[in-house]
PDB file of C-alpha atoms in Angstrom:
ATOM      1  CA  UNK A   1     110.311  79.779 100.620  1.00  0.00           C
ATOM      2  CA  UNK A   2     109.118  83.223 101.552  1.00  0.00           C
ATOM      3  CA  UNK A   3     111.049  86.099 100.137  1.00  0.00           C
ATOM      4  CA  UNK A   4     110.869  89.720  98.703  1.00  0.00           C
ATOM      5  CA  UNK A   5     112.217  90.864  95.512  1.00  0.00           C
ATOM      6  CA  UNK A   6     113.392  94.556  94.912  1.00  0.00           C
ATOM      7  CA  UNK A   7     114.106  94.380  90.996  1.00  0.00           C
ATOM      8  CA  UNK A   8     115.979  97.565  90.897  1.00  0.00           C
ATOM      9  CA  UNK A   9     119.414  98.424  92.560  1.00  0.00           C
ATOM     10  CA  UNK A  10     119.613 101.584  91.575  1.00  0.00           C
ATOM     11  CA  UNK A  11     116.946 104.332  90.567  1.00  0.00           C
ATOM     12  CA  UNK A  12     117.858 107.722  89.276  1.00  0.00           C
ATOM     13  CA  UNK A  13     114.679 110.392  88.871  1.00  0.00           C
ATOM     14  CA  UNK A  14     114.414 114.064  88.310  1.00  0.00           C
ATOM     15  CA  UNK A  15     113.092 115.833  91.249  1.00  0.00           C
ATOM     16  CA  UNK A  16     109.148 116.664  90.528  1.00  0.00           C
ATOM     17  CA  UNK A  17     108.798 113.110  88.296  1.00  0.00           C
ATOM     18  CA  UNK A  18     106.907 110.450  89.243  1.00  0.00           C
ATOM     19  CA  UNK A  19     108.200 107.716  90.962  1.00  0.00           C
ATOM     20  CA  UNK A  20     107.596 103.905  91.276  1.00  0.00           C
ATOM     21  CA  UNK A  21     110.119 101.218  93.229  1.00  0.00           C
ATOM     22  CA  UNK A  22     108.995  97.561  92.565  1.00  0.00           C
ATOM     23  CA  UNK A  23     108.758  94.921  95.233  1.00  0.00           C
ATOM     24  CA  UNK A  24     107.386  91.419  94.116  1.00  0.00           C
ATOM     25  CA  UNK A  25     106.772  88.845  96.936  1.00  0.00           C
ATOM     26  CA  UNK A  26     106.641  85.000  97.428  1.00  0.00           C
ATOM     27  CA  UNK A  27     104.352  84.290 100.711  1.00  0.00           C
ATOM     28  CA  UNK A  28     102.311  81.081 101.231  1.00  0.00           C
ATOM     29  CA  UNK A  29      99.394  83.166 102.701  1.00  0.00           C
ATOM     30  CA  UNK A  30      97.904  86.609 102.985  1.00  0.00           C
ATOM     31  CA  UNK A  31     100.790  88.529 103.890  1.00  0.00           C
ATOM     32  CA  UNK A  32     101.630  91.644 105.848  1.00  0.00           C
ATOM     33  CA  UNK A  33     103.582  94.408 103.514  1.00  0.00           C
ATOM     34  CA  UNK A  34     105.418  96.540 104.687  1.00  0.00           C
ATOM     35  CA  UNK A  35     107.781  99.649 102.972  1.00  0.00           C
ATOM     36  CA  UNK A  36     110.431 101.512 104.732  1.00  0.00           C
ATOM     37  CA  UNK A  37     112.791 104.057 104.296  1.00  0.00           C
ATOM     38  CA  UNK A  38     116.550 104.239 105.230  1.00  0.00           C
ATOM     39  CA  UNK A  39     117.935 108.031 104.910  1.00  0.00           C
ATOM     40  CA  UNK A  40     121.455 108.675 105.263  1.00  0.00           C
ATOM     41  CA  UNK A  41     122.946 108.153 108.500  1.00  0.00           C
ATOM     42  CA  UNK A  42     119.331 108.023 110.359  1.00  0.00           C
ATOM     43  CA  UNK A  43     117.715 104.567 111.255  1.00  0.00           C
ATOM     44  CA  UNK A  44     114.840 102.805 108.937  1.00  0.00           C
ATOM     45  CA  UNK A  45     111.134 104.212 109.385  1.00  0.00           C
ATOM     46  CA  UNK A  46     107.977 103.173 108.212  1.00  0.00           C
ATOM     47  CA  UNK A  47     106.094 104.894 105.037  1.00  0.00           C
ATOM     48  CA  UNK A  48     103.056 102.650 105.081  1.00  0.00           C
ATOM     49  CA  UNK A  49     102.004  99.366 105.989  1.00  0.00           C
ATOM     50  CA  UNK A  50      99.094  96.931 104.498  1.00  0.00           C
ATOM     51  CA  UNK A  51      97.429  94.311 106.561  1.00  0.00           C
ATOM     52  CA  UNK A  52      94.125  93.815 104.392  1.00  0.00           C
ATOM     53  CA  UNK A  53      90.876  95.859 103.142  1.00  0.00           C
ATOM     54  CA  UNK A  54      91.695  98.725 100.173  1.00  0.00           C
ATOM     55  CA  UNK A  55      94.787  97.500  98.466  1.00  0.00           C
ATOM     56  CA  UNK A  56      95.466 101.182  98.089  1.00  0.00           C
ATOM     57  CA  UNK A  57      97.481 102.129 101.048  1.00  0.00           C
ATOM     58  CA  UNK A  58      98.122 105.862 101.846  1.00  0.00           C
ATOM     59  CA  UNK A  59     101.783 106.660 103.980  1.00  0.00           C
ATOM     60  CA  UNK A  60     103.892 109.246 104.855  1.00  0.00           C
ATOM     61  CA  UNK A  61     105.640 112.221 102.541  1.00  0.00           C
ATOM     62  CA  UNK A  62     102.752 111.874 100.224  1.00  0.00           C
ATOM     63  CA  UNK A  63     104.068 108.041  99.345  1.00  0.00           C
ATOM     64  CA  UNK A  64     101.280 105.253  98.777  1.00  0.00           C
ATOM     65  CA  UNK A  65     101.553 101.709  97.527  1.00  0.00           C
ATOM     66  CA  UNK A  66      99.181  99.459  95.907  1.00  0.00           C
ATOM     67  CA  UNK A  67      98.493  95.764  96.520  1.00  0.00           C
ATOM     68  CA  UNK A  68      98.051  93.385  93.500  1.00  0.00           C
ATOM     69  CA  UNK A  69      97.761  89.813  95.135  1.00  0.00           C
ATOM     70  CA  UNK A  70      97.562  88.339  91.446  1.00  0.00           C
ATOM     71  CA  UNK A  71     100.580  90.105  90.959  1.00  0.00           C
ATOM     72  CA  UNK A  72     102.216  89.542  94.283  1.00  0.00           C
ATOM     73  CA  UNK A  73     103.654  92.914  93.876  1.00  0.00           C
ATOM     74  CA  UNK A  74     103.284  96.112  96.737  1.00  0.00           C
ATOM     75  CA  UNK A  75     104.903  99.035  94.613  1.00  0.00           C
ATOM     76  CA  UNK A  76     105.524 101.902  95.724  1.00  0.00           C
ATOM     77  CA  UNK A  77     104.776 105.082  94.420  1.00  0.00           C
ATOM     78  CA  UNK A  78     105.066 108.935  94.783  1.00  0.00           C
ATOM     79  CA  UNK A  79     103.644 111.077  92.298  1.00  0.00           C
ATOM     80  CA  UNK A  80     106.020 114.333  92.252  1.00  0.00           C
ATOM     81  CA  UNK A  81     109.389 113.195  94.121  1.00  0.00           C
ATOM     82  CA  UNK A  82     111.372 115.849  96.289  1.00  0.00           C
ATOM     83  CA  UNK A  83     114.799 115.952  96.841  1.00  0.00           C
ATOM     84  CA  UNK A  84     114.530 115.185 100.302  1.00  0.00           C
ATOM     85  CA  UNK A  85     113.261 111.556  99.118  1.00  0.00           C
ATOM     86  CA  UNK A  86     116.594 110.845  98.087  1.00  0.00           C
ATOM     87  CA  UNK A  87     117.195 107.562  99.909  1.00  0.00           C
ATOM     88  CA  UNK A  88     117.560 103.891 100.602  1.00  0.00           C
ATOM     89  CA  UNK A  89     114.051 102.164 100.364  1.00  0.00           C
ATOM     90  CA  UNK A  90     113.055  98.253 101.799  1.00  0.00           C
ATOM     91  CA  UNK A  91     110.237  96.554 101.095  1.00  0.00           C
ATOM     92  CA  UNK A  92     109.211  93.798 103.359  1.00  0.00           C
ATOM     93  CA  UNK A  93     107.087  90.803 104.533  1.00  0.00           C
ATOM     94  CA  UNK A  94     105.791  89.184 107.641  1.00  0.00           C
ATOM     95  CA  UNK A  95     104.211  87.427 109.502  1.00  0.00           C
ATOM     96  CA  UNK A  96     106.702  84.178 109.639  1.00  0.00           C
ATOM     97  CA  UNK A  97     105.887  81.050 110.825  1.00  0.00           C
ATOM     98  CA  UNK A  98     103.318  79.971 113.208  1.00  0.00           C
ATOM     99  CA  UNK A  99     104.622  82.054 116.385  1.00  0.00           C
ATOM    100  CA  UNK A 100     103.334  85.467 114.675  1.00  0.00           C
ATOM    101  CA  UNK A 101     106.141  87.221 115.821  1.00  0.00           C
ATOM    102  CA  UNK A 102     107.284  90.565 114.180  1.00  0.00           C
ATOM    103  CA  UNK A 103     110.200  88.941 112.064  1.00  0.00           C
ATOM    104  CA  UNK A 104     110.176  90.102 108.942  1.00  0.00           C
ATOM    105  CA  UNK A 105     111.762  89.768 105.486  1.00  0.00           C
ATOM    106  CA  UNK A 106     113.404  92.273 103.904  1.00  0.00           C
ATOM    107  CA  UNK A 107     113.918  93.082 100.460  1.00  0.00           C
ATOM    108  CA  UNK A 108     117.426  93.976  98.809  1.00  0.00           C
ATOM    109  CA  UNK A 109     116.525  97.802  98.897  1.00  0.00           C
ATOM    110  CA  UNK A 110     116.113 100.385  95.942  1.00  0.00           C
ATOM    111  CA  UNK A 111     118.624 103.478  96.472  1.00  0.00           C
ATOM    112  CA  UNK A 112     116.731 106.066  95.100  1.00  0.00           C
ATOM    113  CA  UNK A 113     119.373 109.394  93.446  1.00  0.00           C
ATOM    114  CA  UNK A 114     117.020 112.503  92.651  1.00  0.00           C
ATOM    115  CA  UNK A 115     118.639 115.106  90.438  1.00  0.00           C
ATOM    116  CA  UNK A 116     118.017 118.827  90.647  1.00  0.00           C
TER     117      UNK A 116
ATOM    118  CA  UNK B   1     114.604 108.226 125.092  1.00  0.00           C
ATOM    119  CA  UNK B   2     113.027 109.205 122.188  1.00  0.00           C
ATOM    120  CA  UNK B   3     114.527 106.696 120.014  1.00  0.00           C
ATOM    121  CA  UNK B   4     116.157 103.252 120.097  1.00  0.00           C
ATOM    122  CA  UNK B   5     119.896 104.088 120.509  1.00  0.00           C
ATOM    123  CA  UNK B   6     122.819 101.572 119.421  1.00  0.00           C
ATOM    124  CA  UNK B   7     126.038 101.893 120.838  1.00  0.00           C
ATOM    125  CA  UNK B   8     129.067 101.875 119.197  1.00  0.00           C
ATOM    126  CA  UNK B   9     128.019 103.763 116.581  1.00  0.00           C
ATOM    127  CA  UNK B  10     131.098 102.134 114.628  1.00  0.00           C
ATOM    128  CA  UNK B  11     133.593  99.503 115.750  1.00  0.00           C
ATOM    129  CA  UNK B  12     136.618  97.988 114.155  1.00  0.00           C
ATOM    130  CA  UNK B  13     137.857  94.668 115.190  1.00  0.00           C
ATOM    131  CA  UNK B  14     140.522  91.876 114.655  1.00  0.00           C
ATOM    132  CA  UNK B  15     139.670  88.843 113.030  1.00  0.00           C
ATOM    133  CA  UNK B  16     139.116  86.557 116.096  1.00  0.00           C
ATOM    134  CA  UNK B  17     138.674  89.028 118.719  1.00  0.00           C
ATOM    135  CA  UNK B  18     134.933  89.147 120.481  1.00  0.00           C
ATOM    136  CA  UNK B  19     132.351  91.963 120.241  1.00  0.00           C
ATOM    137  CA  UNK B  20     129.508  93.128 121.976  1.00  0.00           C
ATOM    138  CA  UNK B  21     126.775  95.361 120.413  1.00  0.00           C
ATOM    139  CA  UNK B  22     124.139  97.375 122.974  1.00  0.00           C
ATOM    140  CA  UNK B  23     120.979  98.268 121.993  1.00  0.00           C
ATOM    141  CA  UNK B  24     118.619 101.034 124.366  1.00  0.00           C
ATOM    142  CA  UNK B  25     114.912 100.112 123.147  1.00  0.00           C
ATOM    143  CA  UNK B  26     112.818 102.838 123.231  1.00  0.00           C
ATOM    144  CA  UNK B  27     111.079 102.635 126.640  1.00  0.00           C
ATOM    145  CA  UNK B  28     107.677 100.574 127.572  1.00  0.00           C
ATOM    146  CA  UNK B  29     108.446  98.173 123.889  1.00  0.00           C
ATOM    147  CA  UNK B  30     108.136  94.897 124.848  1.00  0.00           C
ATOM    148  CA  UNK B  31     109.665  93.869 121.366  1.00  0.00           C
ATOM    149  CA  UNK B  32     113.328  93.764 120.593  1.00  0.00           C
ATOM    150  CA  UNK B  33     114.728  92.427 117.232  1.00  0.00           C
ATOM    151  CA  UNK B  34     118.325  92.466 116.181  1.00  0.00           C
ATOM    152  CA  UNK B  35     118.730  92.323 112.118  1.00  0.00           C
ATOM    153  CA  UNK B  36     121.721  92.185 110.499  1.00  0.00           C
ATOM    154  CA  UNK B  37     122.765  94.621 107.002  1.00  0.00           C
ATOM    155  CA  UNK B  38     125.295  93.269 104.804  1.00  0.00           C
ATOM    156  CA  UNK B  39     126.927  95.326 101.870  1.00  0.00           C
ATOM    157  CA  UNK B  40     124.096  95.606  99.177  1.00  0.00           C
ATOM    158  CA  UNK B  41     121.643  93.176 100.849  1.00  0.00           C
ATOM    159  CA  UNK B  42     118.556  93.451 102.175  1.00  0.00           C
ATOM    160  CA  UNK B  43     118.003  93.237 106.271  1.00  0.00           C
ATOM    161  CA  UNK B  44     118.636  89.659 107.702  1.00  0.00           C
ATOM    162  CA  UNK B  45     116.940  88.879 110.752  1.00  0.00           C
ATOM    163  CA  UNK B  46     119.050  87.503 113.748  1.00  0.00           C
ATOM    164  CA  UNK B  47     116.943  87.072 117.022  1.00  0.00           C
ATOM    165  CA  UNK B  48     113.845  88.411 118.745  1.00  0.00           C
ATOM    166  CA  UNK B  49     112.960  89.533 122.441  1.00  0.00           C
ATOM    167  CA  UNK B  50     109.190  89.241 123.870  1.00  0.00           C
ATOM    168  CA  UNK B  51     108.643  90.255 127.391  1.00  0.00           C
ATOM    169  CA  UNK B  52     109.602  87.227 129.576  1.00  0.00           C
ATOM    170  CA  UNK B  53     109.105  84.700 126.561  1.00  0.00           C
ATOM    171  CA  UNK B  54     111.881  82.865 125.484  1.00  0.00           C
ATOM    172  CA  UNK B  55     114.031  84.398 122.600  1.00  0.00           C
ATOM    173  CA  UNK B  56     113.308  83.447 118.912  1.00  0.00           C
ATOM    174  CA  UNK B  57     117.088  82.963 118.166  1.00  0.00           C
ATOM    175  CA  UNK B  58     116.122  81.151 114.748  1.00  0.00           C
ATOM    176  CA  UNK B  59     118.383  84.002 112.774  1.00  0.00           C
ATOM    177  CA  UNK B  60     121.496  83.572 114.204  1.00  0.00           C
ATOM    178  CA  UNK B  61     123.876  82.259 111.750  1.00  0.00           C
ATOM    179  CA  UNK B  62     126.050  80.146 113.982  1.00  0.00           C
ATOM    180  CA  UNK B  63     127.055  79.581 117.801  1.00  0.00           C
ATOM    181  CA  UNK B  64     129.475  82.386 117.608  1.00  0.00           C
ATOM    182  CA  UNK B  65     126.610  84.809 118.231  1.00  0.00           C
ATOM    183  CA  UNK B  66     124.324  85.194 121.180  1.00  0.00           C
ATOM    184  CA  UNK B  67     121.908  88.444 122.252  1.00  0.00           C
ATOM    185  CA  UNK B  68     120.539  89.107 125.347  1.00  0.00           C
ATOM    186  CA  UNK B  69     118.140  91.094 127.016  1.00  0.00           C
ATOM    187  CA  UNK B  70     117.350  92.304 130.582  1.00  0.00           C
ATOM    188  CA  UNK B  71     113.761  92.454 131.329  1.00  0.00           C
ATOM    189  CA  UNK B  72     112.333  95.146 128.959  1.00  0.00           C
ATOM    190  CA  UNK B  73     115.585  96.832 128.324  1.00  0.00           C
ATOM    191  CA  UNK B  74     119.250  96.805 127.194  1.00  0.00           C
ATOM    192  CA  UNK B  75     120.000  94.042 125.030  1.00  0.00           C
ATOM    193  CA  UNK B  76     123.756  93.136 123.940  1.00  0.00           C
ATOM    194  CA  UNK B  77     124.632  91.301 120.874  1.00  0.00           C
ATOM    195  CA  UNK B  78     127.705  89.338 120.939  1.00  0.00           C
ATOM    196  CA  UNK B  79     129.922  87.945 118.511  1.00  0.00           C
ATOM    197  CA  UNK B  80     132.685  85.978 119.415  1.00  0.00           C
ATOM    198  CA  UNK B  81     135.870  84.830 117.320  1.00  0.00           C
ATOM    199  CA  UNK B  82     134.720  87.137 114.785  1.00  0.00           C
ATOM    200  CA  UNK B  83     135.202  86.617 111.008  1.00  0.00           C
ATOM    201  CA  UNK B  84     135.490  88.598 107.995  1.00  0.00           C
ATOM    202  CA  UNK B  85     132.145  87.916 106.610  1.00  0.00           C
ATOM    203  CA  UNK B  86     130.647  88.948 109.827  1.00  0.00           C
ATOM    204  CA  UNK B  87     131.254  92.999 109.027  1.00  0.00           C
ATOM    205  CA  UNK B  88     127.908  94.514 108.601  1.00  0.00           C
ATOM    206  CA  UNK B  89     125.674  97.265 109.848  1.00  0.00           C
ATOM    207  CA  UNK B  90     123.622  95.627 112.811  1.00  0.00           C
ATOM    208  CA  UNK B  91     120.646  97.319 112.893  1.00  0.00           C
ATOM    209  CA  UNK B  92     118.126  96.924 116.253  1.00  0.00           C
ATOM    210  CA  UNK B  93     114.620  97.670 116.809  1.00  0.00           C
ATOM    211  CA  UNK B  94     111.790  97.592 119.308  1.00  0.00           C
ATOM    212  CA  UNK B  95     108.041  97.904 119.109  1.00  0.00           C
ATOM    213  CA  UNK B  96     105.032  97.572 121.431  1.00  0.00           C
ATOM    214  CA  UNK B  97     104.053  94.281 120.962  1.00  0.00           C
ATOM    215  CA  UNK B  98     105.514  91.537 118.797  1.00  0.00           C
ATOM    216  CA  UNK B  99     102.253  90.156 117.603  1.00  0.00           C
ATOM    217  CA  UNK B 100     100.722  89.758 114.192  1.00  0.00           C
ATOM    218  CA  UNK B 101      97.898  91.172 115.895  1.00  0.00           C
ATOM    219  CA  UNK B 102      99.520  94.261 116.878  1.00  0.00           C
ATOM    220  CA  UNK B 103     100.997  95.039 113.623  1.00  0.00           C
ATOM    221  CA  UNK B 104      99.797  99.143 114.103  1.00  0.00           C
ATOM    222  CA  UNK B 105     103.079  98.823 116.531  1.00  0.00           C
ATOM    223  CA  UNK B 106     105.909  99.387 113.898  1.00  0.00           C
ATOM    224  CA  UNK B 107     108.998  98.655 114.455  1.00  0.00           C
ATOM    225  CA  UNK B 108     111.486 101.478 115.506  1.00  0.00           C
ATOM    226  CA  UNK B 109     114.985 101.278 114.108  1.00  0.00           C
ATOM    227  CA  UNK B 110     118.141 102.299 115.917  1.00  0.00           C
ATOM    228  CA  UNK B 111     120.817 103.993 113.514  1.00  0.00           C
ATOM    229  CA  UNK B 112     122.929 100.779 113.785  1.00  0.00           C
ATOM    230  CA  UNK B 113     126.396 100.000 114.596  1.00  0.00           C
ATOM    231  CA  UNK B 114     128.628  99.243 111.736  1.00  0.00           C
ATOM    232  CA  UNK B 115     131.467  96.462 112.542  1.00  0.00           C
ATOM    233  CA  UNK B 116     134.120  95.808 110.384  1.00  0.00           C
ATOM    234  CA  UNK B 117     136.242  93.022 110.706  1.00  0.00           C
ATOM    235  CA  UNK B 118     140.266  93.149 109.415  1.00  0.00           C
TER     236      UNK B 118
END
């Protein structure tokens, strides 16, 4: 069955460290990847987005993520974190099925805490 | 509007009463999904609105919910005889297109409505 893993609940960093949120996937194809965040009390938006070519994807707030299909991993990363990146981050999949719809499967989330 | 807008914003209910969630898509998206966000889990989806097609309703957990959708606008979620288990944030969105092929259309979240169920 398809699914996305976020391995960590819970991350705590100091603001201006490097940051990486793990997202492991089980898809029977190529898959779409997608990561977005969730800040408090404002509706999810999308960092980044890969659909194929360079595994190295560049998004928003200075956030990429990098594709390892022998892996199945999309992790995201941020190399000096802010403490406006304090937030809840999903990682997700799609296409499902055979209709190619927009459905897609979400991972648990990561809250991410940054301390002053 | 700028965004997709959910209305309530929060709603508190008796076990057993009915509900009914509204969603404003963000105009000219063709795309409407409803997902639902329990406690500490990850997004589940529910249903999905294309244009005229017929719905995807392959998320909805049982009969007790139904969604739907006027044209290329409003869409309600409903819940009846609601349960316990059903408290959650539901969370809509809308895009462009729905297609794999159109995947530079993101979706656009609402800021959810968050039911809880005594």
């Amino acid at each position: 069955a398809q699914s996305v893993t976020q391995p960590d609940i819970h991350i705590t960093v100091s603001e201006g460290a490097s940051l990486e949120l793990r997202c492991n996937y089980s898809y029977g194809a190529t898959p779409y990847l997608f990561w977005y965040v969730q800040s408090p009390g404002q509706g999810l938006q999308l960092l980044l987005k890969y659909f194929s070519g360079d595994t190295l994807v560049q998004g928003i707030k200075g956030f990429e993520a990098e594709f390892k299909r022998s892996q199945s991993s999309f992790n995201l990363r941020k190399p000096s974190v802010h403490w406006s990146d304090a937030a809840e981050y999903f990682c997700a999949v799609g296409p499902l099925g055979s209709s190619n719809t927009g459905k897609l499967i979400f991972g648990q989330g990561t809250t991410l805490q940054v301390k002053p | 509007g700028a965004g997709v807008s959910q209305s309530p914003s929060n709603k508190v209910t008796e076990k057993g009463k009915d509900v009914e969630l509204r969603c404003d898509p963000i105009s000219g998206h063709t795309a409407l999904y409803w997902y639902r966000q329990r406690l500490g889990q990850g997004l589940e989806f529910l249903i999905y609105f294309q244009g005229n097609s017929a719905p995807d309703k392959s998320g909805l957990p049982s009969d007790r919910f139904s969604a739907e959708r006027t044209g290329e606008s409003v869409s309600t979620l409903t819940i009846q005889r609601t349960q316990q288990e059903d408290s959650a944030v539901y969370l809509c969105a809308s895009s462009l297109f729905g297609k794999a092929s159109s995947y530079n259309s993101p979706l656009h979240f609402g800021n959810g409505t968050r039911l809880t169920v005594t």
